[in-house]
Coordinates of C-alpha atoms in Angstrom, one line a residue:
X1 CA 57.0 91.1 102.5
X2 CA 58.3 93.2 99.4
X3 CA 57.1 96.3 98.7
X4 CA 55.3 96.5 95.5
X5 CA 55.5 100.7 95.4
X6 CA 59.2 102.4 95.8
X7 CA 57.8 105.8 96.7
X8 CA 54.5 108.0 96.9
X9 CA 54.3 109.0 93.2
X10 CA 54.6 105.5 92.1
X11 CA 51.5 104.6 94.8
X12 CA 49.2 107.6 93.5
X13 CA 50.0 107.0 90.0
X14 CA 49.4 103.0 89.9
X15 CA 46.0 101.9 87.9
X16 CA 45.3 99.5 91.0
X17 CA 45.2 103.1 93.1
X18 CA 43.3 105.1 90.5
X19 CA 40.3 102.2 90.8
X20 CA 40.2 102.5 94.1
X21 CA 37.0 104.4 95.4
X22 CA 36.9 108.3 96.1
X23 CA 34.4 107.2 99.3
X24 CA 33.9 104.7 101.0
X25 CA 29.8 103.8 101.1
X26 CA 28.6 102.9 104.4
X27 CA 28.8 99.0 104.9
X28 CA 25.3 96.8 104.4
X29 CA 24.0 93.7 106.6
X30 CA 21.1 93.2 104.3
X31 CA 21.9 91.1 100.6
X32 CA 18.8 92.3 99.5
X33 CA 17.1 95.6 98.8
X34 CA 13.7 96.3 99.9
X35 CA 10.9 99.0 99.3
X36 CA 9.9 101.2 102.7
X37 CA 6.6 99.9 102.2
X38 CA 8.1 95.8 103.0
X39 CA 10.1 97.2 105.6
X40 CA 7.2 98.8 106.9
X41 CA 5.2 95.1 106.5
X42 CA 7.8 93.7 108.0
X43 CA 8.5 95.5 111.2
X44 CA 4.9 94.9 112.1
X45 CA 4.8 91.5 111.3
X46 CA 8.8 91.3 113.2
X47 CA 6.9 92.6 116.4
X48 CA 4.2 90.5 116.9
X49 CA 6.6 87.4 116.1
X50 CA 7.6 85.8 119.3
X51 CA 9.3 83.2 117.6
X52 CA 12.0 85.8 115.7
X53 CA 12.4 87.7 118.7
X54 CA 13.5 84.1 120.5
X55 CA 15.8 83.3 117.9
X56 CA 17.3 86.5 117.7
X57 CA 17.8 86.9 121.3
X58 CA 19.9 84.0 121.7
X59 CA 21.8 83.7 118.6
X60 CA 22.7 87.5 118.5
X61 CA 25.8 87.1 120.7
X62 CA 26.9 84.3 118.1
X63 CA 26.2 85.8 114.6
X64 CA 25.1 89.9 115.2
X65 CA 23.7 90.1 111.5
X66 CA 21.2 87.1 112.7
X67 CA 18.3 89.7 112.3
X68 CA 19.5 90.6 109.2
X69 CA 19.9 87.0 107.9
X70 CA 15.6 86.8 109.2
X71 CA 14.7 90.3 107.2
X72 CA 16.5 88.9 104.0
X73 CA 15.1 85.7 104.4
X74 CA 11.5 87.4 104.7
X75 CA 12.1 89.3 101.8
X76 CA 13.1 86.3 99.4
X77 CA 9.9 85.1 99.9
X78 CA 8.0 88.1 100.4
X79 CA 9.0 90.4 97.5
X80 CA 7.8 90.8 94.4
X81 CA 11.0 91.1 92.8
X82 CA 14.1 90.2 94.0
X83 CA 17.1 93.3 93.7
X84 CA 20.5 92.4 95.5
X85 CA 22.8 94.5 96.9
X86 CA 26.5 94.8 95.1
X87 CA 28.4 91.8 96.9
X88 CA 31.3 94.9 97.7
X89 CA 28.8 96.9 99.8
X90 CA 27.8 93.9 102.2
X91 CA 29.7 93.6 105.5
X92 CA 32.2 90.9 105.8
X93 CA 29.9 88.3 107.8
X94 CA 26.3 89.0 105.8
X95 CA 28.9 88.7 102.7
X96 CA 30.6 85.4 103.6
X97 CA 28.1 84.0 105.8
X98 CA 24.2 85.2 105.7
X99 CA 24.3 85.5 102.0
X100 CA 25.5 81.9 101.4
X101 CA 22.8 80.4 103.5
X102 CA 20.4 82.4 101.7
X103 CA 22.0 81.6 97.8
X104 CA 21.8 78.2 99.0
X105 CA 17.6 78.4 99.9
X106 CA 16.8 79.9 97.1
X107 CA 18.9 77.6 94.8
X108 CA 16.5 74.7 95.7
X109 CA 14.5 73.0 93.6
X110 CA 11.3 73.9 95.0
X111 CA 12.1 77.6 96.0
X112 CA 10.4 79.4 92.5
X113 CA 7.4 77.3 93.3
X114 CA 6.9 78.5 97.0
X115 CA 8.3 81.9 96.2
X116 CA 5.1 82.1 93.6
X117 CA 2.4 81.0 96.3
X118 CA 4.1 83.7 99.0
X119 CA 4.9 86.6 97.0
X120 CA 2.8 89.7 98.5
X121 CA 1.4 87.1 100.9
X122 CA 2.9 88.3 104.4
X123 CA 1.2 85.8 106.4
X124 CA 3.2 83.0 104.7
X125 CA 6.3 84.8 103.8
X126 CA 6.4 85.0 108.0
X127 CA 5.6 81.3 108.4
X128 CA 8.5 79.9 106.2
X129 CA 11.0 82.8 107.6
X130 CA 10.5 82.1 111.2
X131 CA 10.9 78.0 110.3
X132 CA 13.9 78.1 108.3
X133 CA 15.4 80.8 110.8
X134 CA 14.2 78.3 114.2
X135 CA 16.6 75.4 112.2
X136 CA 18.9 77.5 111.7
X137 CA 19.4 78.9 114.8
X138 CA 19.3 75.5 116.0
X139 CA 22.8 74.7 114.4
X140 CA 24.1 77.7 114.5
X141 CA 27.3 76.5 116.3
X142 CA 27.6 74.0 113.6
X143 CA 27.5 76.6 110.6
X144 CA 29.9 79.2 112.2
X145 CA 32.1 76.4 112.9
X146 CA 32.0 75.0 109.6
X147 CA 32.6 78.5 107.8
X148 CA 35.5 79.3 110.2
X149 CA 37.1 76.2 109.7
X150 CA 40.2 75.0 111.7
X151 CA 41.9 78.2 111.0
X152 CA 39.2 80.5 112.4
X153 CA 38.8 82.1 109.3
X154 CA 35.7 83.8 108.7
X155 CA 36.1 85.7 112.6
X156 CA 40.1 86.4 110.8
X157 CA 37.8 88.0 107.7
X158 CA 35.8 90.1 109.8
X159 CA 39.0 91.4 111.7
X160 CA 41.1 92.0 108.5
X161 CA 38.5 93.6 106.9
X162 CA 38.1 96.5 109.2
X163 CA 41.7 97.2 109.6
X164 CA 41.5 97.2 105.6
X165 CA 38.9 99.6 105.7
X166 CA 40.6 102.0 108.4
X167 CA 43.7 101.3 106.4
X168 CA 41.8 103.1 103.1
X169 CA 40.3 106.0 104.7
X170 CA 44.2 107.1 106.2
X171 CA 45.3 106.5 102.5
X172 CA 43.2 108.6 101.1
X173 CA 43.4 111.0 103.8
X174 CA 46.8 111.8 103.4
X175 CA 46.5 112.2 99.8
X176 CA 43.6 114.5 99.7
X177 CA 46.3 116.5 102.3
X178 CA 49.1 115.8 99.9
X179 CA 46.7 117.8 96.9
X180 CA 46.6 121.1 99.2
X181 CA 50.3 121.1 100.5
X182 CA 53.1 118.9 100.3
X183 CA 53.6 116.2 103.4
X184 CA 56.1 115.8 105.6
X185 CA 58.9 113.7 105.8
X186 CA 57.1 111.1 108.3
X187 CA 53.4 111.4 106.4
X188 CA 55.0 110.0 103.3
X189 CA 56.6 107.0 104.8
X190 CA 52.8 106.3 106.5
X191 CA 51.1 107.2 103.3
X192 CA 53.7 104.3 101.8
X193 CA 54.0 102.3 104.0
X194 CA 50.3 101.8 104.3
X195 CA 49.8 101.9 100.6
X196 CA 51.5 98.9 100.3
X197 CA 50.0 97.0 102.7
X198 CA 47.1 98.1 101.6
X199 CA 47.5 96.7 98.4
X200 CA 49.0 93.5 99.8
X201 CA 46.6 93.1 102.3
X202 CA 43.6 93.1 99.2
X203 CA 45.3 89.7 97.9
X204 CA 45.3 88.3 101.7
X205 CA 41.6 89.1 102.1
X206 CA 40.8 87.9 98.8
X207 CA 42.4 84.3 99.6
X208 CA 40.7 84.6 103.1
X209 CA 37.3 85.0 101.5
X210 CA 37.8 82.3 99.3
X211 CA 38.5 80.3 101.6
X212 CA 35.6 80.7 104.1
X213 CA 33.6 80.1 101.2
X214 CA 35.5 77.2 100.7
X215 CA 34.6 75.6 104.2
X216 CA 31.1 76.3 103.8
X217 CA 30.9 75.0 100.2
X218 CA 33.2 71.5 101.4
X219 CA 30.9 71.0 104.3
X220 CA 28.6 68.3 103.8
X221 CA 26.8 68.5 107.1
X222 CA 26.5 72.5 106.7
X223 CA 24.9 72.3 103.9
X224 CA 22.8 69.5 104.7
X225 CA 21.4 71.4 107.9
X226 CA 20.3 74.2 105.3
X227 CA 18.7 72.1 102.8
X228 CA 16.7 70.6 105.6
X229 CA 15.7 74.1 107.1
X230 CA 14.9 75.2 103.4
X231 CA 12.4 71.8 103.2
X232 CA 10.5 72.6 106.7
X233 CA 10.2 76.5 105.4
X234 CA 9.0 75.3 102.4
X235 CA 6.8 72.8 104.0
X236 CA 5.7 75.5 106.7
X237 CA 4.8 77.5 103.5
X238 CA 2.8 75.5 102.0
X239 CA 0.4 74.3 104.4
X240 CA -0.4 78.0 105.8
X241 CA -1.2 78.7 102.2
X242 CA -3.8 75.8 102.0
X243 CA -5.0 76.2 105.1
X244 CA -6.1 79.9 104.2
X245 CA -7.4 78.6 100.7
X246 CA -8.7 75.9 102.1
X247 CA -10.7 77.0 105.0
X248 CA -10.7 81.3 103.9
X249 CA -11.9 83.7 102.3
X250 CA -14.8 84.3 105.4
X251 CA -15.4 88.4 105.6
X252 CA -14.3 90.0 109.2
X253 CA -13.7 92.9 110.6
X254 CA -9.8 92.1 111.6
X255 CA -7.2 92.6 109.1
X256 CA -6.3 89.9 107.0
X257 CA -2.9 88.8 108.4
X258 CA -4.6 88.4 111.9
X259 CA -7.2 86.8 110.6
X260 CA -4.9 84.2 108.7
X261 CA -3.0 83.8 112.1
X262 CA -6.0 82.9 113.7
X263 CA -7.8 80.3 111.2
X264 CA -4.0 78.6 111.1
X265 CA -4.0 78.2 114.6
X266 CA -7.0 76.9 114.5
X267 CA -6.7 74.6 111.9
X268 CA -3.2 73.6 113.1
X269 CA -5.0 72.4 116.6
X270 CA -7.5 69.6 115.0
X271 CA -5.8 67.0 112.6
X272 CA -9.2 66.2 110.6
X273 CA -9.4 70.3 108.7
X274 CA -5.5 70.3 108.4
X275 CA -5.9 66.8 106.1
X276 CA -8.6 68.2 104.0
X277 CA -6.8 71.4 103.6
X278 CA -4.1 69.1 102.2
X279 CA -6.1 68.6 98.9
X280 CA -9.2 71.4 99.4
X281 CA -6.7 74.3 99.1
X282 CA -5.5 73.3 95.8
X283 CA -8.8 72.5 94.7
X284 CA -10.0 75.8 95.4
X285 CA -7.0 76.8 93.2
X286 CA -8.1 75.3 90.9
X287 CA -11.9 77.0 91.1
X288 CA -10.7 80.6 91.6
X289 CA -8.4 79.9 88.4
X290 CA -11.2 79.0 86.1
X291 CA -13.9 81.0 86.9
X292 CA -10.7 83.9 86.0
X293 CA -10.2 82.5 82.9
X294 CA -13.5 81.2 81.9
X295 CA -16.6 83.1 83.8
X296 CA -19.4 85.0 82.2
X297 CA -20.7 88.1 83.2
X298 CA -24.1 89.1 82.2
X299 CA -24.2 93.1 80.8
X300 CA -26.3 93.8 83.9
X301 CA -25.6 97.9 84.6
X302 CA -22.9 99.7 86.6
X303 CA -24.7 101.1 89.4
X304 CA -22.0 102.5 91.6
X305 CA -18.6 101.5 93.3
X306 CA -17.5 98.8 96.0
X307 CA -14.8 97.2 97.5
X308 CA -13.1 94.1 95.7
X309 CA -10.1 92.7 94.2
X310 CA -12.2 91.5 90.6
X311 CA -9.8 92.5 88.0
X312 CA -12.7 92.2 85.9
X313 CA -14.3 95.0 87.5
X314 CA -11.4 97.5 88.4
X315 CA -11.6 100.9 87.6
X316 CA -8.9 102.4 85.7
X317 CA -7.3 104.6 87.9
X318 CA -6.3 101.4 90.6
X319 CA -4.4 100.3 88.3
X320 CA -1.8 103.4 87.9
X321 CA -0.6 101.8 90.8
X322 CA 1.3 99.2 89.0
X323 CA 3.0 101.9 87.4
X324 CA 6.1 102.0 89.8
X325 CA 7.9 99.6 91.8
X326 CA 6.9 101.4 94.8
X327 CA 3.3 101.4 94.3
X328 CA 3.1 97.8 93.1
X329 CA 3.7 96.7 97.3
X330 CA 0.5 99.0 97.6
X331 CA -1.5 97.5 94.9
X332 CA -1.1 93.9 95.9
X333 CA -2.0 95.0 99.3
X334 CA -4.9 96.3 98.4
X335 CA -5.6 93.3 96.4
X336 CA -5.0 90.9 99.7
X337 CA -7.4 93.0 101.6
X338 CA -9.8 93.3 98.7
X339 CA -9.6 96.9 98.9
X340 CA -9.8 98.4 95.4
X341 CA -12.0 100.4 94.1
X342 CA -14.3 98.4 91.8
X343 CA -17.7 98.7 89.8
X344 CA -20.9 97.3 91.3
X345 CA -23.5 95.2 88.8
X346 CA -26.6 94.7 89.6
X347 CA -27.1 91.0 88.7
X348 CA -24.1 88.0 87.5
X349 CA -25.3 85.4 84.9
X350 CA -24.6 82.1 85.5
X351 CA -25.4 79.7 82.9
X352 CA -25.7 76.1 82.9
X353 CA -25.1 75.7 86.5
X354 CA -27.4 74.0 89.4
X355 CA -27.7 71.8 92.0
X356 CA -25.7 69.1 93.4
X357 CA -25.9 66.2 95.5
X358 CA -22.6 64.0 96.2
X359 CA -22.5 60.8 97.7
X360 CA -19.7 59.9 100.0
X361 CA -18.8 56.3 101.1
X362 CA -17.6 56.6 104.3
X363 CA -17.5 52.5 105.6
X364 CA -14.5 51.4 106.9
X365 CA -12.9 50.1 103.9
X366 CA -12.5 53.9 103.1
X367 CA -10.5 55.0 105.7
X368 CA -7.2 57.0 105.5
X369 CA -6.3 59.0 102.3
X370 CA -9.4 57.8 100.4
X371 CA -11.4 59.7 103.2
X372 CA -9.5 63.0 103.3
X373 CA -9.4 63.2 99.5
X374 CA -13.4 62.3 99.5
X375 CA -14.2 64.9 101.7
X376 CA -12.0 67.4 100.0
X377 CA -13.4 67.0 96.4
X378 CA -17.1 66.9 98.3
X379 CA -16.4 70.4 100.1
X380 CA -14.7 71.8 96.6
X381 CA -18.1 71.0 94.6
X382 CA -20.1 73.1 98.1
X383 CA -17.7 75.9 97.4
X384 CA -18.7 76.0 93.1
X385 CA -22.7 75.1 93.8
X386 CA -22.4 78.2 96.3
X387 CA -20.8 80.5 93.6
X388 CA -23.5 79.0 91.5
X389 CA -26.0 80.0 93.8
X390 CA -27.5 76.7 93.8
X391 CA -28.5 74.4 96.4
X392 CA -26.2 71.5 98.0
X393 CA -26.3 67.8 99.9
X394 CA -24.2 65.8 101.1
X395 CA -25.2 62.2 101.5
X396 CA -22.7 60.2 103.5
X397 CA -23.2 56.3 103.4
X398 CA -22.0 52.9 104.7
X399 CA -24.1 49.9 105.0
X400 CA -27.9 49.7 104.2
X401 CA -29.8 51.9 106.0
X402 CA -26.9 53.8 107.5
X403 CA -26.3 57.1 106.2
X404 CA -26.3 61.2 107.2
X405 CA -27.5 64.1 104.9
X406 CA -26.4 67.2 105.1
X407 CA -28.3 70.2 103.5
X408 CA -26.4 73.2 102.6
X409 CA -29.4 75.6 101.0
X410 CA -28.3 78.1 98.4
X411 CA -26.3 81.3 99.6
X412 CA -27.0 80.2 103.3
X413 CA -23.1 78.6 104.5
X414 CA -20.5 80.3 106.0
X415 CA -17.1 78.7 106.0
X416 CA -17.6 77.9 109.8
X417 CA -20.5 76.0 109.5
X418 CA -18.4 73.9 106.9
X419 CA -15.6 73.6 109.8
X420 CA -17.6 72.2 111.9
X421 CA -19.0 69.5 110.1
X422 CA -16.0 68.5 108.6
X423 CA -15.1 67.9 112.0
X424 CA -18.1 66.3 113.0
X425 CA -18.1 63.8 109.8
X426 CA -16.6 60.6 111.0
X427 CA -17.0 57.5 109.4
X428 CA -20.3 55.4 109.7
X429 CA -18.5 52.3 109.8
X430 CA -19.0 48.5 108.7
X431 CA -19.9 47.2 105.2
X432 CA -20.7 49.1 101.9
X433 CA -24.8 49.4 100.4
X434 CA -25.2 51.6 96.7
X435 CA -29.2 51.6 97.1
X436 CA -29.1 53.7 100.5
X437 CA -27.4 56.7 99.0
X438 CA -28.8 56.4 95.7
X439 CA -32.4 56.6 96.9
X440 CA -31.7 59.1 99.0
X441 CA -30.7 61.4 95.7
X442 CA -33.6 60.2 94.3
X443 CA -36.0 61.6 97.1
X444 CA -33.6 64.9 97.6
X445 CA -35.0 65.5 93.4
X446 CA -38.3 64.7 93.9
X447 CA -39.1 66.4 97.4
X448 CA -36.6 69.4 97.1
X449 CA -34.9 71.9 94.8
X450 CA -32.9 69.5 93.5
X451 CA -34.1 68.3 90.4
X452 CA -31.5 68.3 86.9
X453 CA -28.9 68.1 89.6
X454 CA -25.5 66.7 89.1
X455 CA -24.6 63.4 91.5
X456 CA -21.1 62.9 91.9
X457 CA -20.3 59.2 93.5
X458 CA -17.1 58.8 95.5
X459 CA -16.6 55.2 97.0
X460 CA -13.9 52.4 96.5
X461 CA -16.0 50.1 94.9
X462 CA -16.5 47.5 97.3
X463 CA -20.2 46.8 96.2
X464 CA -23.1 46.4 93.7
X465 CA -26.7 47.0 92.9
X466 CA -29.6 44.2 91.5
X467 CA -30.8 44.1 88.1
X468 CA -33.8 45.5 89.1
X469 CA -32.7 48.7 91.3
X470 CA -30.4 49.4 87.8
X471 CA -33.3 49.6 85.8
X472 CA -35.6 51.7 88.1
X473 CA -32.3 53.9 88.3
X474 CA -32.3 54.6 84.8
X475 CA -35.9 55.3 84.5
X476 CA -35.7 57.8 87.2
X477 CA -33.1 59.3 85.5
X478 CA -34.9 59.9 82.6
X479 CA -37.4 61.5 84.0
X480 CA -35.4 63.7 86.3
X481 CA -33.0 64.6 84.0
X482 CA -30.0 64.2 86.4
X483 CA -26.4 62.2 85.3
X484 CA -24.3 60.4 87.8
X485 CA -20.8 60.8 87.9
X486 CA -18.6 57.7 89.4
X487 CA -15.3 58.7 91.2
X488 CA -13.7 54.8 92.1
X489 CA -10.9 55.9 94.9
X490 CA -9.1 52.9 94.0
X491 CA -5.4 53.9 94.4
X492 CA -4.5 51.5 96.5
X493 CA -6.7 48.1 95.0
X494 CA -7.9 49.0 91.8
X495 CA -10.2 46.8 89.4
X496 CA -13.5 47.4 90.4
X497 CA -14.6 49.6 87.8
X498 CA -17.4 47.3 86.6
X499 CA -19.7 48.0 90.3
X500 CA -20.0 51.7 88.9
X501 CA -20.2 51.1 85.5
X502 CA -24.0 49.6 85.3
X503 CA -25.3 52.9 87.1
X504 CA -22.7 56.0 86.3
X505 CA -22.5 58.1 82.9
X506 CA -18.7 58.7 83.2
X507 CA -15.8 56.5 85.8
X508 CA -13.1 58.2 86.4
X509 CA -10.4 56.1 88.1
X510 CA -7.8 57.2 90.6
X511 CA -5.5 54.0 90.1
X512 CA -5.4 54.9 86.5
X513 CA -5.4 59.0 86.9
X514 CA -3.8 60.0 90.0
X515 CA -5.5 62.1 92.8
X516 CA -4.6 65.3 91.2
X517 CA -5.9 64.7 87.2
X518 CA -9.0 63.5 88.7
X519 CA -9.5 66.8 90.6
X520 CA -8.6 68.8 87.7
X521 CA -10.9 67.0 85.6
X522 CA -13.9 67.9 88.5
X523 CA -13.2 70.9 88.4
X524 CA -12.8 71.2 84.6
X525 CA -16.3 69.3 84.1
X526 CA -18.5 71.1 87.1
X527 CA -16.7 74.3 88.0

């Protein structure tokens, strides 16, 4: 090959020479940055993570950054914001190889909307990273082979690169000797000679890189094992998240990272609270989002300080912490743990909020996703009526006569006692009656402290009452003072609004609204 510089003064006078760095930094493995305080998160979340340390252990002999490629992938979900390292600093391998994989994550679809729901979440940031990371490892053969290509090209990179870098650092050797004294015969032709492969060899690389990028890019089968890994991550995500919003919340004395390990466990073990978390989690989304935006304090006084995470309440001087970058890690810790400082009031006000009482059909014709939704929206209005400080039933019902109350007094659950009867509430089987439930409302409002309370009705419509039960209905209503509303879960069959209609003040449909609108319209109305 032709050399591009004649002699040494040519070399060391060159613009490509003057560009070229006075030091060499020392080489990165991670693509992104980090604060100490989500390194420090992360190692001890890394060492009580059997699943990492697995996957590490036998892929490290394959790809050595592979516990890199898990901190980075931690950190994209993890981090508050997301700060990459220059492309130049990265090694060859987390350069051509761990940050591909993890462009290509985070350039799906759903990525900003998983990101959102795990950002200072370590719990969940762990669960996605040790999925994705489990896949990967998986076909890890596959994705070295596919970046290496036929030509063995990204283990070529890795080799060529080094020798580039040794290459540099005798380069600039020899001319920092040259500035004190002049070299010898023989140290010239080195400093030439390996100027100009140096420069030659920048070209080769250059093309090398390309070109491993290139396999990667070309190789269907590569990047449809990562867009599967990024869907079970994402997936993995998202159920820990409703699980804990689902089923947490419940004060403890562990720290809240082992005690979100152990209620997914749990959970994770018995199908019937995994379903319901499926739609109870984003209802209680739903909740904590209103009563942010729309809750009423009453002026009752500031009597001293406690531990929260009630922005409302916050004294000043928590939030300096969101002053630096450094300290916001800190802050949302705190806020995880509810451990900021916070002013205590003597009494909330809660206005125009009381008692309710939902009926749940639970015959056969119900079963499947009607039941799971049913039971989420039932356990969503407990959670409000308990914020409300107001008493709760649930009336579960299938043909006349059969049907199961269960009384959840004011301030008196715990999350647990909620677990266990969703577990325990199993379908009553066989045909479909209106007047057992219904009564049984009635009664709860005459005998109890339910009366002006709010009956939500949840059944597929398979049904309908007498003339003369209608009637008595409406004059009990009158005098209790209590409106029904009609939920008909009729995704699947729909047209029997007219069974709710003679009875209920408002219908909302599910074949005409969709699961979701009809959740955020019960939460809108009772929440």
């Amino acid at each position: 090959m032709r050399n591009v510089f004649s002699n040494t003064d040519a070399l060391t006078q060159s613009s490509w020479f003057q560009a070229l760095p006075d030091r060499l930094p020392p080489q990165k493995d991670q693509v992104l940055k980090s604060l100490r305080v989500e390194d420090e998160t992360y190692r001890q979340l890394r060492k009580n993570s059997a699943a990492l340390e697995e996957i590490e252990s036998a892929a490290a002999a394959k790809l050595p950054v592979v516990g890199n490629l898990c901190r980075d992938v931690f950190q994209s979900f993890y981090a508050l914001t997301l700060r990459h390292n220059e492309e130049s600093e990265l090694s060859p391998k987390v350069r051509r190889f761990n940050r591909y994989i993890l462009d290509k994550m985070m350039q799906q679809p759903d990525f900003p909307a998983v990101k959102a729901d795990c950002e200072g979440k370590a719990f969940s940031s762990m669960e996605a990273t040790e999925e994705f990371m489990k896949q990967i490892s998986d076909h890890l053969d596959e994705l070295l082979e596919a970046a290496n290509g036929e030509k063995k090209t990204l283990d070529a990179l890795e080799t060529q690169e080094q020798k580039q870098r040794q290459r540099l650092i005798q380069v600039q050797q020899l001319v920092k000797q040259q500035e004190k004294a002049p070299l010898s015969s023989s140290e010239e032709k080195v400093l030439l000679s390996q100027g100009n492969l140096l420069f030659q060899k920048e070209k080769q690389l250059e093309r090398l890189g390309q070109m491993a990028r290139d396999n990667l890019l070309g190789n269907k089968p590569a990047n449809q094992i990562i867009l599967q890994a990024a869907e079970a991550a994402f997936d993995r995500a998202r159920q820990a998240q409703d699980i804990i919003r689902a089923w947490g919340d419940e004060p403890g004395q562990e720290s809240p990272m082992e005690q979100d390990r152990k209620l997914v466990e749990q959970v994770r073990q018995n199908a019937t609270l995994l379903e319901i978390a499926r739609y109870l989690g984003r209802m209680k989304e739903m909740i904590r989002q209103k009563r942010m935006n729309g809750f009423s304090y009453g002026r009752g006084e500031k009597y001293g300080l406690e531990l929260g995470n009630d922005f409302g309440r916050l004294i000043s001087s928590e939030f300096t912490l969101l002053a630096l970058p450094e300290t916001i890690p800190l802050f949302i810790r705190k806020y995880q743990q509810k451990k900021l400082k916070q002013y205590a009031r003597r009494e909330k006000i809660c206005k125009g909020k009381g008692p309710k009482i939902v009926c749940l059909d639970q015959s056969g014709s119900t079963a499947g996703e009607n039941a799971v939704w049913g039971k989420a929206v039932a356990y969503a209005l407990l959670l409000v009526t308990q914020l409300d400080k107001a008493a709760f039933a649930l009336i579960r019902f299938a043909h006349r006569g059969n049907f199961h109350t269960n009384h959840y007094p004011a301030g008196q659950v715990t999350t647990q006692q909620i677990m266990e009867d969703a577990q325990n509430c199993g379908f009553l089987g066989g045909g479909t009656d209106y007047e057992t439930p219904l009564s049984e409302a009635i009664r709860l409002m005459e005998e109890n402290d339910y009366r002006n309370a709010d009956v939500v009705f949840l059944t597929d419509g398979y049904c309908s009452l007498s003339e003369e039960f209608i009637q008595n209905l409406k004059v009990k209503k009158a005098v209790l003072g209590f409106r029904i509303t009609g939920i008909l879960m009729d995704q699947g069959d729909p047209g029997m609004e007219f069974t709710l209609q003679p009875f209920c003040d408002e219908v909302l449909r599910l074949s005409l609204l969709g699961r979701d609108a009809v959740a955020e319209k019960i939460v809108e109305k009772f929440a």
